[in-house]
mmCIF file of C-alpha atoms and ligand atoms in Angstrom:
data_model
loop_
_atom_site.group_PDB
_atom_site.id
_atom_site.type_symbol
_atom_site.label_atom_id
_atom_site.label_comp_id
_atom_site.label_asym_id
_atom_site.label_seq_id
_atom_site.Cartn_x
_atom_site.Cartn_y
_atom_site.Cartn_z
ATOM 1 C CA MET A 25 42.552 0.945 -6.582
ATOM 2 C CA ARG A 26 39.608 3.096 -5.208
ATOM 3 C CA GLY A 27 37.745 5.108 -7.227
ATOM 4 C CA PHE A 28 37.506 8.777 -7.195
ATOM 5 C CA GLN A 29 36.642 10.312 -3.812
ATOM 6 C CA GLN A 30 36.420 14.122 -4.339
ATOM 7 C CA GLU A 31 32.572 14.611 -4.987
ATOM 8 C CA GLN A 32 29.506 15.279 -3.270
ATOM 9 C CA LEU A 33 26.444 13.392 -3.419
ATOM 10 C CA ASP A 34 22.564 13.701 -2.133
ATOM 11 C CA LEU A 35 20.362 10.713 -3.197
ATOM 12 C CA PHE A 36 16.882 11.571 -2.243
ATOM 13 C CA ILE A 37 14.715 8.480 -2.216
ATOM 14 C CA PHE A 38 11.078 8.635 -2.277
ATOM 15 C CA VAL A 39 9.474 5.370 -1.067
ATOM 16 C CA ASP A 40 5.286 5.627 -1.700
ATOM 17 C CA ALA A 41 3.445 4.687 1.302
ATOM 18 C CA LEU A 42 6.590 3.962 3.971
ATOM 19 C CA GLY A 43 4.567 5.166 7.131
ATOM 20 C CA TRP A 44 6.611 6.571 10.084
ATOM 21 C CA ARG A 45 4.867 3.600 12.153
ATOM 22 C CA ILE A 46 6.309 1.174 9.581
ATOM 23 C CA VAL A 47 9.985 2.647 9.953
ATOM 24 C CA GLU A 48 9.561 2.427 13.620
ATOM 25 C CA GLU A 49 8.120 -1.037 13.870
ATOM 26 C CA TYR A 50 10.827 -2.663 11.162
ATOM 27 C CA GLY A 51 13.931 -0.318 12.285
ATOM 28 C CA PHE A 52 13.873 0.740 8.851
ATOM 29 C CA LEU A 53 17.591 1.203 7.638
ATOM 30 C CA SER A 54 18.080 2.738 11.305
ATOM 31 C CA ASP A 55 22.155 2.004 10.928
ATOM 32 C CA GLU A 56 22.701 3.542 7.697
ATOM 33 C CA LEU A 57 20.227 6.187 7.991
ATOM 34 C CA PRO A 58 20.208 7.379 11.887
ATOM 35 C CA ASP A 59 18.290 10.347 11.533
ATOM 36 C CA GLN A 60 15.113 9.233 11.625
ATOM 37 C CA GLU A 61 11.879 11.563 12.289
ATOM 38 C CA PRO A 62 7.980 11.539 11.665
ATOM 39 C CA CYS A 63 6.712 13.542 8.981
ATOM 40 C CA ASP A 64 3.810 14.936 8.531
ATOM 41 C CA THR A 65 1.565 14.185 5.351
ATOM 42 C CA VAL A 66 -0.824 16.080 3.322
ATOM 43 C CA PHE A 67 -4.716 15.427 3.107
ATOM 44 C CA GLY A 68 -5.433 13.048 0.176
ATOM 45 C CA TYR A 69 -3.533 10.523 -1.732
ATOM 46 C CA SER A 70 -0.209 10.583 -3.753
ATOM 47 C CA SER A 71 -2.058 12.751 -6.266
ATOM 48 C CA ALA A 72 -1.927 15.690 -3.349
ATOM 49 C CA CYS A 73 0.932 14.670 -1.758
ATOM 50 C CA ASP A 74 3.771 14.221 -4.753
ATOM 51 C CA PRO A 75 2.820 17.582 -6.129
ATOM 52 C CA SER A 76 3.591 19.029 -2.607
ATOM 53 C CA ILE A 77 6.747 17.272 -2.138
ATOM 54 C CA LEU A 78 7.816 18.415 -5.760
ATOM 55 C CA THR A 79 6.706 22.058 -5.141
ATOM 56 C CA GLY A 80 6.789 22.671 -1.686
ATOM 57 C CA LYS A 81 3.251 24.003 -1.755
ATOM 58 C CA LEU A 82 0.052 22.685 -0.234
ATOM 59 C CA PRO A 83 -2.992 21.436 -2.482
ATOM 60 C CA GLN A 84 -4.825 24.536 -2.648
ATOM 61 C CA GLU A 85 -1.304 26.425 -3.716
ATOM 62 C CA HIS A 86 -0.467 23.743 -6.488
ATOM 63 C CA GLY A 87 -3.668 23.076 -7.713
ATOM 64 C CA HIS A 88 -3.494 18.692 -7.299
ATOM 65 C CA PHE A 89 -5.794 17.348 -5.092
ATOM 66 C CA SER A 90 -7.395 13.943 -6.495
ATOM 67 C CA CYS A 91 -8.043 12.384 -9.800
ATOM 68 C CA PHE A 92 -11.188 12.842 -10.586
ATOM 69 C CA LEU A 93 -13.251 15.722 -10.073
ATOM 70 C CA LYS A 94 -16.887 17.210 -11.514
ATOM 71 C CA ALA A 95 -16.510 18.475 -15.268
ATOM 72 C CA GLU A 96 -17.518 21.988 -15.675
ATOM 73 C CA ASN A 97 -20.203 20.501 -17.731
ATOM 74 C CA LYS A 98 -21.143 17.638 -19.580
ATOM 75 C CA SER A 99 -19.572 18.490 -22.900
ATOM 76 C CA ALA A 100 -16.418 19.501 -20.961
ATOM 77 C CA SER A 101 -15.827 16.073 -19.985
ATOM 78 C CA PRO A 102 -13.258 14.446 -21.770
ATOM 79 C CA PHE A 103 -14.785 11.026 -21.277
ATOM 80 C CA ALA A 104 -18.162 12.330 -22.886
ATOM 81 C CA SER A 105 -18.118 9.606 -25.174
ATOM 82 C CA LEU A 106 -17.384 6.736 -22.918
ATOM 83 C CA GLY A 107 -21.221 7.351 -21.186
ATOM 84 C CA LYS A 108 -22.228 4.996 -24.268
ATOM 85 C CA LEU A 109 -20.495 1.926 -22.707
ATOM 86 C CA GLY A 110 -22.609 2.432 -19.257
ATOM 87 C CA TRP A 111 -24.798 -0.579 -20.485
ATOM 88 C CA LEU A 112 -21.807 -2.813 -20.078
ATOM 89 C CA PRO A 113 -22.763 -5.279 -17.318
ATOM 90 C CA GLU A 114 -20.968 -4.257 -14.407
ATOM 91 C CA LEU A 115 -18.702 -7.496 -14.112
ATOM 92 C CA VAL A 116 -17.435 -6.879 -18.068
ATOM 93 C CA ALA A 117 -17.254 -3.133 -17.182
ATOM 94 C CA GLY A 118 -15.294 -3.758 -14.048
ATOM 95 C CA HIS A 119 -12.871 -6.158 -15.804
ATOM 96 C CA HIS A 120 -9.522 -4.981 -14.416
ATOM 97 C CA ARG A 121 -7.295 -6.174 -17.453
ATOM 98 C CA LEU A 122 -10.288 -4.301 -19.961
ATOM 99 C CA ARG A 123 -10.273 -1.288 -17.603
ATOM 100 C CA SER A 124 -6.271 -0.813 -17.671
ATOM 101 C CA ARG A 125 -5.976 -1.377 -21.563
ATOM 102 C CA LEU A 126 -8.777 1.366 -21.975
ATOM 103 C CA SER A 127 -7.139 3.682 -19.763
ATOM 104 C CA ARG A 128 -3.728 3.212 -21.691
ATOM 105 C CA MET A 129 -5.636 3.620 -25.048
ATOM 106 C CA LEU A 130 -7.698 6.644 -23.684
ATOM 107 C CA ALA A 131 -4.475 8.309 -22.012
ATOM 108 C CA LYS A 132 -2.744 7.931 -25.584
ATOM 109 C CA LYS A 133 -5.943 9.471 -27.716
ATOM 110 C CA LEU A 134 -6.342 12.260 -25.015
ATOM 111 C CA GLU A 135 -2.435 12.823 -25.068
ATOM 112 C CA TYR A 136 -2.306 12.893 -21.091
ATOM 113 C CA THR A 137 1.258 11.807 -20.252
ATOM 114 C CA GLY A 138 0.506 12.102 -16.590
ATOM 115 C CA TYR A 139 -0.477 9.027 -14.373
ATOM 116 C CA PHE A 140 -3.711 8.043 -15.930
ATOM 117 C CA GLN A 141 -6.112 5.256 -14.470
ATOM 118 C CA LEU A 142 -9.695 4.914 -14.857
ATOM 119 C CA TYR A 143 -9.968 2.548 -11.826
ATOM 120 C CA SER A 144 -13.202 1.644 -11.201
ATOM 121 C CA VAL A 145 -15.188 4.910 -12.173
ATOM 122 C CA PRO A 146 -18.480 3.440 -13.624
ATOM 123 C CA PHE A 147 -19.110 4.303 -17.406
ATOM 124 C CA SER A 148 -22.047 5.906 -16.581
ATOM 125 C CA CYS A 149 -20.610 8.355 -14.460
ATOM 126 C CA LEU A 150 -17.636 9.264 -16.337
ATOM 127 C CA PRO A 151 -19.244 11.715 -18.836
ATOM 128 C CA TYR A 152 -19.846 14.016 -15.644
ATOM 129 C CA LEU A 153 -16.156 13.739 -14.694
ATOM 130 C CA ASP A 154 -12.732 15.381 -15.380
ATOM 131 C CA TYR A 155 -9.386 14.416 -14.464
ATOM 132 C CA THR A 156 -6.558 16.043 -12.781
ATOM 133 C CA GLU A 157 -3.169 14.523 -13.723
ATOM 134 C CA LYS A 158 -3.191 15.291 -17.897
ATOM 135 C CA ASN A 159 0.832 16.412 -17.544
ATOM 136 C CA ASP A 160 3.500 14.357 -15.885
ATOM 137 C CA ILE A 161 3.967 16.399 -12.720
ATOM 138 C CA TYR A 162 7.709 15.705 -12.615
ATOM 139 C CA ALA A 163 8.030 16.720 -16.240
ATOM 140 C CA PRO A 164 8.710 20.919 -16.694
ATOM 141 C CA GLY A 165 5.038 22.689 -16.754
ATOM 142 C CA GLY A 166 3.415 19.665 -15.429
ATOM 143 C CA ILE A 167 2.010 21.421 -12.156
ATOM 144 C CA ILE A 168 -1.386 22.637 -12.626
ATOM 145 C CA ASN A 169 -1.252 26.389 -10.967
ATOM 146 C CA GLY A 170 2.727 26.437 -12.846
ATOM 147 C CA ASN A 171 4.623 26.075 -9.869
ATOM 148 C CA ALA A 172 8.182 25.366 -10.432
ATOM 149 C CA THR A 173 9.249 22.072 -9.150
ATOM 150 C CA VAL A 174 12.554 21.161 -7.242
ATOM 151 C CA PHE A 175 13.940 19.663 -10.779
ATOM 152 C CA SER A 176 14.057 23.262 -12.296
ATOM 153 C CA HIS A 177 15.880 24.504 -9.228
ATOM 154 C CA TRP A 178 18.220 21.589 -9.673
ATOM 155 C CA GLN A 179 18.398 22.004 -13.384
ATOM 156 C CA ALA A 180 19.407 25.887 -12.492
ATOM 157 C CA SER A 181 22.106 24.941 -9.980
ATOM 158 C CA ARG A 182 24.172 23.507 -13.136
ATOM 159 C CA LYS A 183 25.074 20.534 -10.799
ATOM 160 C CA PRO A 184 24.413 17.164 -12.833
ATOM 161 C CA TRP A 185 21.437 15.738 -11.706
ATOM 162 C CA PHE A 186 19.021 12.715 -12.379
ATOM 163 C CA ARG A 187 15.560 11.661 -11.467
ATOM 164 C CA SER A 188 14.074 8.145 -11.957
ATOM 165 C CA ASP A 189 10.843 7.966 -14.445
ATOM 166 C CA TRP A 190 7.897 6.635 -12.727
ATOM 167 C CA HIS A 191 6.456 4.511 -15.427
ATOM 168 C CA GLN A 192 9.445 2.176 -15.043
ATOM 169 C CA SER A 193 9.639 -0.351 -12.337
ATOM 170 C CA ASP A 194 11.601 0.035 -9.232
ATOM 171 C CA LYS A 195 13.569 -2.547 -10.264
ATOM 172 C CA MET A 196 14.637 -0.455 -13.696
ATOM 173 C CA ASN A 197 14.996 2.573 -11.583
ATOM 174 C CA ILE A 198 17.523 1.402 -8.865
ATOM 175 C CA ALA A 199 19.489 -0.228 -11.743
ATOM 176 C CA GLN A 200 19.626 3.293 -13.546
ATOM 177 C CA VAL A 201 20.194 5.276 -10.384
ATOM 178 C CA ARG A 202 23.125 2.715 -9.268
ATOM 179 C CA ASN A 203 24.715 2.996 -12.897
ATOM 180 C CA LYS A 204 24.799 6.863 -12.332
ATOM 181 C CA ILE A 205 26.789 6.136 -9.209
ATOM 182 C CA ASP A 206 28.890 4.187 -10.643
ATOM 183 C CA GLN A 207 29.950 6.760 -13.264
ATOM 184 C CA GLN A 208 30.449 9.149 -10.835
ATOM 185 C CA SER A 209 28.093 11.134 -13.042
ATOM 186 C CA ILE A 210 25.406 12.802 -10.728
ATOM 187 C CA GLN A 211 25.683 14.999 -7.816
ATOM 188 C CA LEU A 212 21.948 15.221 -7.364
ATOM 189 C CA GLY A 213 19.597 12.429 -7.828
ATOM 190 C CA TYR A 214 15.977 11.530 -6.890
ATOM 191 C CA LEU A 215 15.097 8.011 -7.025
ATOM 192 C CA PHE A 216 11.389 7.024 -7.186
ATOM 193 C CA THR A 217 10.039 3.541 -5.912
ATOM 194 C CA SER A 218 6.360 2.613 -5.659
ATOM 195 C CA GLY A 219 6.540 -0.972 -4.773
ATOM 196 C CA LEU A 220 6.086 -1.144 -1.012
ATOM 197 C CA ASP A 221 2.994 1.062 -1.465
ATOM 198 C CA ALA A 222 1.514 -2.067 -3.955
ATOM 199 C CA ALA A 223 2.676 -4.494 -1.701
ATOM 200 C CA MET A 224 1.237 -2.891 1.452
ATOM 201 C CA HIS A 225 -2.279 -2.270 -0.688
ATOM 202 C CA ARG A 226 -2.062 -6.215 -1.181
ATOM 203 C CA HIS A 227 -0.930 -7.490 2.250
ATOM 204 C CA GLY A 228 -1.203 -5.162 4.656
ATOM 205 C CA THR A 229 1.648 -3.266 7.108
ATOM 206 C CA LYS A 230 1.916 -6.531 8.772
ATOM 207 C CA GLY A 231 1.874 -9.739 6.059
ATOM 208 C CA VAL A 232 4.901 -11.683 4.941
ATOM 209 C CA GLY A 233 4.694 -9.939 1.569
ATOM 210 C CA THR A 234 5.248 -6.647 3.147
ATOM 211 C CA SER A 235 8.004 -7.941 4.811
ATOM 212 C CA ASP A 236 9.650 -9.321 2.292
ATOM 213 C CA ALA A 237 9.105 -6.232 0.176
ATOM 214 C CA ILE A 238 10.647 -4.154 3.061
ATOM 215 C CA ASP A 239 13.713 -6.218 3.376
ATOM 216 C CA CYS A 240 14.223 -6.163 -0.312
ATOM 217 C CA LEU A 241 14.167 -2.539 -0.242
ATOM 218 C CA GLU A 242 16.518 -2.192 2.610
ATOM 219 C CA GLN A 243 19.230 -4.366 0.757
ATOM 220 C CA GLN A 244 18.731 -2.544 -2.488
ATOM 221 C CA ILE A 245 19.272 0.856 -0.684
ATOM 222 C CA ARG A 246 21.956 -0.487 1.438
ATOM 223 C CA ASP A 247 23.958 -1.660 -1.788
ATOM 224 C CA LEU A 248 23.529 1.558 -3.327
ATOM 225 C CA PHE A 249 25.003 3.146 -0.314
ATOM 226 C CA GLU A 250 27.924 1.071 -0.315
ATOM 227 C CA LEU A 251 28.609 1.753 -3.665
ATOM 228 C CA ALA A 252 28.250 5.827 -3.489
ATOM 229 C CA SER A 253 30.657 5.519 -0.755
ATOM 230 C CA ARG A 254 33.246 3.793 -2.454
ATOM 231 C CA ARG A 255 32.600 6.310 -5.280
ATOM 232 C CA TYR A 256 31.750 9.619 -3.350
ATOM 233 C CA LYS A 257 33.743 11.483 -0.812
ATOM 234 C CA ASP A 258 30.737 12.970 0.711
ATOM 235 C CA VAL A 259 27.521 10.709 0.554
ATOM 236 C CA ARG A 260 24.255 11.768 1.670
ATOM 237 C CA PHE A 261 21.224 9.621 1.485
ATOM 238 C CA HIS A 262 17.648 11.067 2.517
ATOM 239 C CA VAL A 263 14.552 8.600 2.472
ATOM 240 C CA PHE A 264 11.001 9.826 2.879
ATOM 241 C CA SER A 265 7.676 9.212 1.851
ATOM 242 C CA ASP A 266 4.214 11.074 0.749
ATOM 243 C CA HIS A 267 2.026 8.964 3.165
ATOM 244 C CA GLY A 268 1.977 6.328 5.509
ATOM 245 C CA MET A 269 -0.614 3.121 5.382
ATOM 246 C CA THR A 270 -3.655 1.455 7.615
ATOM 247 C CA ASN A 271 -4.872 -1.581 7.391
ATOM 248 C CA THR A 272 -8.222 -1.822 6.794
ATOM 249 C CA VAL A 273 -10.526 -2.963 9.517
ATOM 250 C CA ASP A 274 -14.010 -2.349 8.171
ATOM 251 C CA THR A 275 -15.741 -1.890 4.915
ATOM 252 C CA SER A 276 -18.566 0.589 4.164
ATOM 253 C CA ASP A 277 -21.367 -0.038 1.282
ATOM 254 C CA LEU A 278 -22.611 3.721 1.499
ATOM 255 C CA MET A 279 -22.386 3.555 -2.274
ATOM 256 C CA PRO A 280 -24.669 0.816 -3.280
ATOM 257 C CA ARG A 281 -26.869 2.127 -0.862
ATOM 258 C CA TRP A 282 -26.691 5.833 -1.520
ATOM 259 C CA GLU A 283 -29.171 6.258 -4.116
ATOM 260 C CA LYS A 284 -31.866 3.830 -2.745
ATOM 261 C CA GLU A 285 -31.882 5.364 0.690
ATOM 262 C CA THR A 286 -31.557 9.212 -0.440
ATOM 263 C CA GLY A 287 -33.728 9.300 -3.579
ATOM 264 C CA LEU A 288 -30.815 11.334 -5.607
ATOM 265 C CA ARG A 289 -30.181 10.753 -8.860
ATOM 266 C CA TYR A 290 -26.587 10.759 -10.063
ATOM 267 C CA GLY A 291 -26.154 13.606 -12.947
ATOM 268 C CA ALA A 292 -29.888 15.233 -11.912
ATOM 269 C CA ASP A 293 -29.440 16.011 -8.682
ATOM 270 C CA TYR A 294 -25.919 15.620 -7.625
ATOM 271 C CA VAL A 295 -22.552 14.419 -9.027
ATOM 272 C CA ALA A 296 -19.769 12.506 -6.900
ATOM 273 C CA VAL A 297 -16.677 10.847 -6.805
ATOM 274 C CA TRP A 298 -16.308 7.974 -4.338
ATOM 275 C CA ASP A 299 -12.536 7.797 -3.605
ATOM 276 C CA SER A 300 -11.708 4.569 -1.333
ATOM 277 C CA THR A 301 -11.836 6.527 1.983
ATOM 278 C CA MET A 302 -13.734 9.667 0.742
ATOM 279 C CA ALA A 303 -16.838 10.471 -0.847
ATOM 280 C CA ARG A 304 -16.813 14.194 -2.668
ATOM 281 C CA PHE A 305 -20.258 15.580 -3.632
ATOM 282 C CA TRP A 306 -21.467 18.665 -5.842
ATOM 283 C CA PHE A 307 -25.249 19.280 -5.996
ATOM 284 C CA ASP A 308 -27.186 20.604 -8.756
ATOM 285 C CA ASN A 309 -30.146 21.735 -6.290
ATOM 286 C CA GLU A 310 -30.810 22.850 -2.396
ATOM 287 C CA HIS A 311 -32.998 19.746 -1.615
ATOM 288 C CA ALA A 312 -29.888 17.487 -2.841
ATOM 289 C CA ARG A 313 -27.599 19.304 -0.518
ATOM 290 C CA GLU A 314 -30.010 18.825 2.467
ATOM 291 C CA ARG A 315 -30.891 15.171 1.868
ATOM 292 C CA ALA A 316 -27.440 14.241 1.603
ATOM 293 C CA ILE A 317 -26.108 15.992 4.546
ATOM 294 C CA ARG A 318 -28.964 14.427 6.740
ATOM 295 C CA LYS A 319 -28.300 10.894 5.279
ATOM 296 C CA LEU A 320 -24.393 11.623 6.239
ATOM 297 C CA GLU A 321 -24.976 12.597 9.540
ATOM 298 C CA GLN A 322 -26.601 9.663 10.328
ATOM 299 C CA GLU A 323 -23.959 7.329 9.147
ATOM 300 C CA LYS A 324 -21.127 6.064 11.527
ATOM 301 C CA ASP A 325 -18.182 5.066 9.602
ATOM 302 C CA GLY A 326 -17.084 8.762 8.781
ATOM 303 C CA TYR A 327 -17.799 12.404 9.155
ATOM 304 C CA ILE A 328 -18.423 15.514 7.075
ATOM 305 C CA VAL A 329 -15.159 17.667 6.737
ATOM 306 C CA ARG A 330 -15.837 20.946 7.953
ATOM 307 C CA GLU A 331 -14.251 24.035 5.682
ATOM 308 C CA ASP A 332 -12.223 25.458 8.313
ATOM 309 C CA GLN A 333 -10.524 21.637 8.758
ATOM 310 C CA LEU A 334 -9.825 21.636 4.812
ATOM 311 C CA ALA A 335 -8.431 25.172 5.273
ATOM 312 C CA GLN A 336 -6.002 23.808 8.193
ATOM 313 C CA TRP A 337 -5.268 20.893 5.749
ATOM 314 C CA GLY A 338 -4.084 23.380 2.745
ATOM 315 C CA CYS A 339 -6.897 21.646 0.923
ATOM 316 C CA LYS A 340 -9.683 24.729 0.729
ATOM 317 C CA PHE A 341 -10.305 25.133 -2.839
ATOM 318 C CA GLU A 342 -12.231 28.483 -3.085
ATOM 319 C CA ASP A 343 -13.857 27.204 -6.624
ATOM 320 C CA HIS A 344 -14.869 23.964 -4.221
ATOM 321 C CA ARG A 345 -13.427 22.021 -8.109
ATOM 322 C CA TYR A 346 -12.643 18.894 -5.833
ATOM 323 C CA GLY A 347 -16.233 19.140 -3.865
ATOM 324 C CA GLU A 348 -18.778 20.987 -2.084
ATOM 325 C CA LEU A 349 -18.963 18.435 0.478
ATOM 326 C CA PHE A 350 -16.345 16.132 1.784
ATOM 327 C CA TYR A 351 -17.458 12.848 3.576
ATOM 328 C CA LEU A 352 -14.111 11.007 5.115
ATOM 329 C CA LEU A 353 -14.009 7.690 6.237
ATOM 330 C CA ASN A 354 -12.438 6.807 9.807
ATOM 331 C CA PRO A 355 -9.130 5.539 9.747
ATOM 332 C CA GLY A 356 -9.406 1.804 8.477
ATOM 333 C CA VAL A 357 -12.429 2.044 7.258
ATOM 334 C CA LEU A 358 -12.655 1.530 3.190
ATOM 335 C CA PHE A 359 -15.645 1.913 0.603
ATOM 336 C CA VAL A 360 -16.417 -1.625 -0.923
ATOM 337 C CA PRO A 361 -17.191 -1.183 -3.676
ATOM 338 C CA SER A 362 -16.021 2.514 -4.697
ATOM 339 C CA PHE A 363 -15.000 4.240 -7.738
ATOM 340 C CA MET A 364 -11.415 3.518 -6.965
ATOM 341 C CA ASN A 365 -11.676 -0.319 -5.977
ATOM 342 C CA GLN A 366 -14.246 -3.375 -6.306
ATOM 343 C CA ARG A 367 -13.281 -5.430 -3.590
ATOM 344 C CA PHE A 368 -11.862 -5.419 -0.500
ATOM 345 C CA VAL A 369 -8.221 -4.088 -0.067
ATOM 346 C CA THR A 370 -5.821 -5.160 2.796
ATOM 347 C CA GLY A 371 -4.217 -1.543 3.427
ATOM 348 C CA MET A 372 -5.196 1.735 2.520
ATOM 349 C CA HIS A 373 -4.160 5.785 2.792
ATOM 350 C CA GLY A 374 -6.075 8.955 2.361
ATOM 351 C CA TYR A 375 -7.290 9.386 6.131
ATOM 352 C CA ALA A 376 -7.180 12.285 8.303
ATOM 353 C CA PRO A 377 -3.304 12.873 8.188
ATOM 354 C CA GLU A 378 -2.963 13.700 12.445
ATOM 355 C CA HIS A 379 -3.649 9.666 12.439
ATOM 356 C CA GLN A 380 -0.679 7.849 13.667
ATOM 357 C CA ASP A 381 -1.080 5.571 10.549
ATOM 358 C CA SER A 382 -1.076 8.657 7.919
ATOM 359 C CA LYS A 383 2.340 10.205 9.089
ATOM 360 C CA ALA A 384 5.281 9.984 6.668
ATOM 361 C CA CYS A 385 8.797 9.672 7.392
ATOM 362 C CA TRP A 386 12.271 11.319 6.901
ATOM 363 C CA LEU A 387 15.253 9.278 7.309
ATOM 364 C CA THR A 388 18.518 10.769 6.458
ATOM 365 C CA ASN A 389 22.642 10.441 7.431
ATOM 366 C CA ALA A 390 23.417 13.744 6.755
ATOM 367 C CA GLU A 391 23.629 16.477 9.622
ATOM 368 C CA LEU A 392 21.022 19.016 8.703
ATOM 369 C CA GLU A 393 20.166 21.897 10.563
ATOM 370 C CA SER A 394 16.634 21.127 10.942
ATOM 371 C CA HIS A 395 14.261 18.267 9.890
ATOM 372 C CA PRO A 396 11.337 18.983 7.539
ATOM 373 C CA ARG A 397 8.514 18.151 9.946
ATOM 374 C CA SER A 398 5.789 17.894 6.853
ATOM 375 C CA ILE A 399 5.964 16.518 3.598
ATOM 376 C CA ASP A 400 6.155 19.706 1.761
ATOM 377 C CA LYS A 401 8.887 20.861 3.348
ATOM 378 C CA ILE A 402 11.463 18.293 1.872
ATOM 379 C CA PHE A 403 11.477 20.803 -1.060
ATOM 380 C CA ASP A 404 13.586 23.082 1.114
ATOM 381 C CA VAL A 405 16.354 20.259 1.990
ATOM 382 C CA MET A 406 16.347 19.096 -1.909
ATOM 383 C CA VAL A 407 16.940 22.998 -2.756
ATOM 384 C CA ASN A 408 19.546 23.278 -0.608
ATOM 385 C CA ALA A 409 20.992 20.348 -1.542
ATOM 386 C CA SER A 410 21.563 21.907 -5.075
ATOM 387 C CA ASP A 411 23.221 25.057 -3.232
ATOM 388 C CA ARG A 412 25.384 23.330 -0.789
ATOM 389 C CA PRO A 413 29.200 24.146 -1.686
ATOM 390 C CA GLU A 414 31.452 21.703 -2.408
ATOM 391 C CA LYS A 415 33.336 22.257 0.966
ATOM 392 C CA ALA A 416 34.488 18.364 1.161
ATOM 393 C CA ALA A 417 36.112 18.390 -2.223
ATOM 394 C CA SER A 418 38.334 21.540 -1.301
ATOM 395 C CA GLN A 419 39.036 20.296 2.340
ATOM 396 C CA VAL A 420 40.017 17.014 0.864
ATOM 397 C CA SER A 421 42.600 18.581 -1.494
ATOM 398 C CA LYS A 422 43.447 21.130 1.393
ATOM 399 C CA SER A 423 44.317 18.423 3.879
ATOM 400 C CA THR A 424 46.019 16.682 1.243
ATOM 401 C CA VAL A 425 48.312 19.895 0.491
ATOM 402 C CA THR A 426 49.128 19.737 4.202
ATOM 403 C CA VAL A 427 49.943 16.405 5.052
ATOM 404 C CA SER A 428 52.038 16.474 1.913
HETATM 405 ZN ZN1 ZN B 11 -1.502 3.774 -2.550
#
């Protein structure tokens, strides 16, 4: 006997870094989800993009942009005590496992519930820095500027809903949502997956490890779809991403050259955060600012991002909390080393959002009036799903009456 078939399901499947180019190249789920469109991303990394998906706002509105930023002063830095570790030899200090363990210990001590990683930030620089995602952005009250997320709308709708826990593995998250679908206990679901992002950082967009990860994910979504179609009358699956992925074609060693070639001193003249694809600077004096601008203008691997460009991207923070000067690398160039990675990484994101490899995707089997053209508009589709009248259910019972 077949299961119940009177309810609606809207499942929103977040696939970190599933760019539009990858969707096209691999024909990702083109049979199950035939309505496929590119979706503009937001400038920055997942730390900027994901809050935009959850709130429908741009970074300058929700307040999130990048993990690290300059602390208001040294005593305000949550990492003030870590400067003492600055004497540790780089190899020891940069050891991946030591860093991860220390990150976990620190997050606990500081009572951070958000995604926290020290990455490769030198211990000597940490006391000048602060951290953005202190609270879990998926939990109530987690957005810096206090914006409501889609989940508060879902909660208010009184429809049964579920979202994955990003702390857990993809396997665990998929198993949980599968269980919910099997029990027909939800009408709205947000499935979080990040495995493809990790695979592409490691193998690039064309590596065997990546095509295996894509095949596996496709099969998992197909299986969910098949089960949902047996359990629900009206199944809408929506797959989307936060940004794409670019293969690394060149590297820049500007970070280790910086002080030698400019004569500037970290903490005395300036503070900087060297993300994987951009460097953000704050200056203590005019000389340092002019010197840095002159130096950056000579570099061939990237460019200084103008204020009006930042404003156009929705990343113009009036208080310059994420930097007074942004230097962005050209697509495919990676800082090696940077504060985020000490070594070469095969795939990266966080370049100009207009670049073809930066574009995110929107894939659905639902007939919608319009597609979200940018990732912050996915919020509207998710909110609308919770307002959807239970049309399918009433039509089913009506037609049953007519036939009988
Ligand atoms: Zn990533």
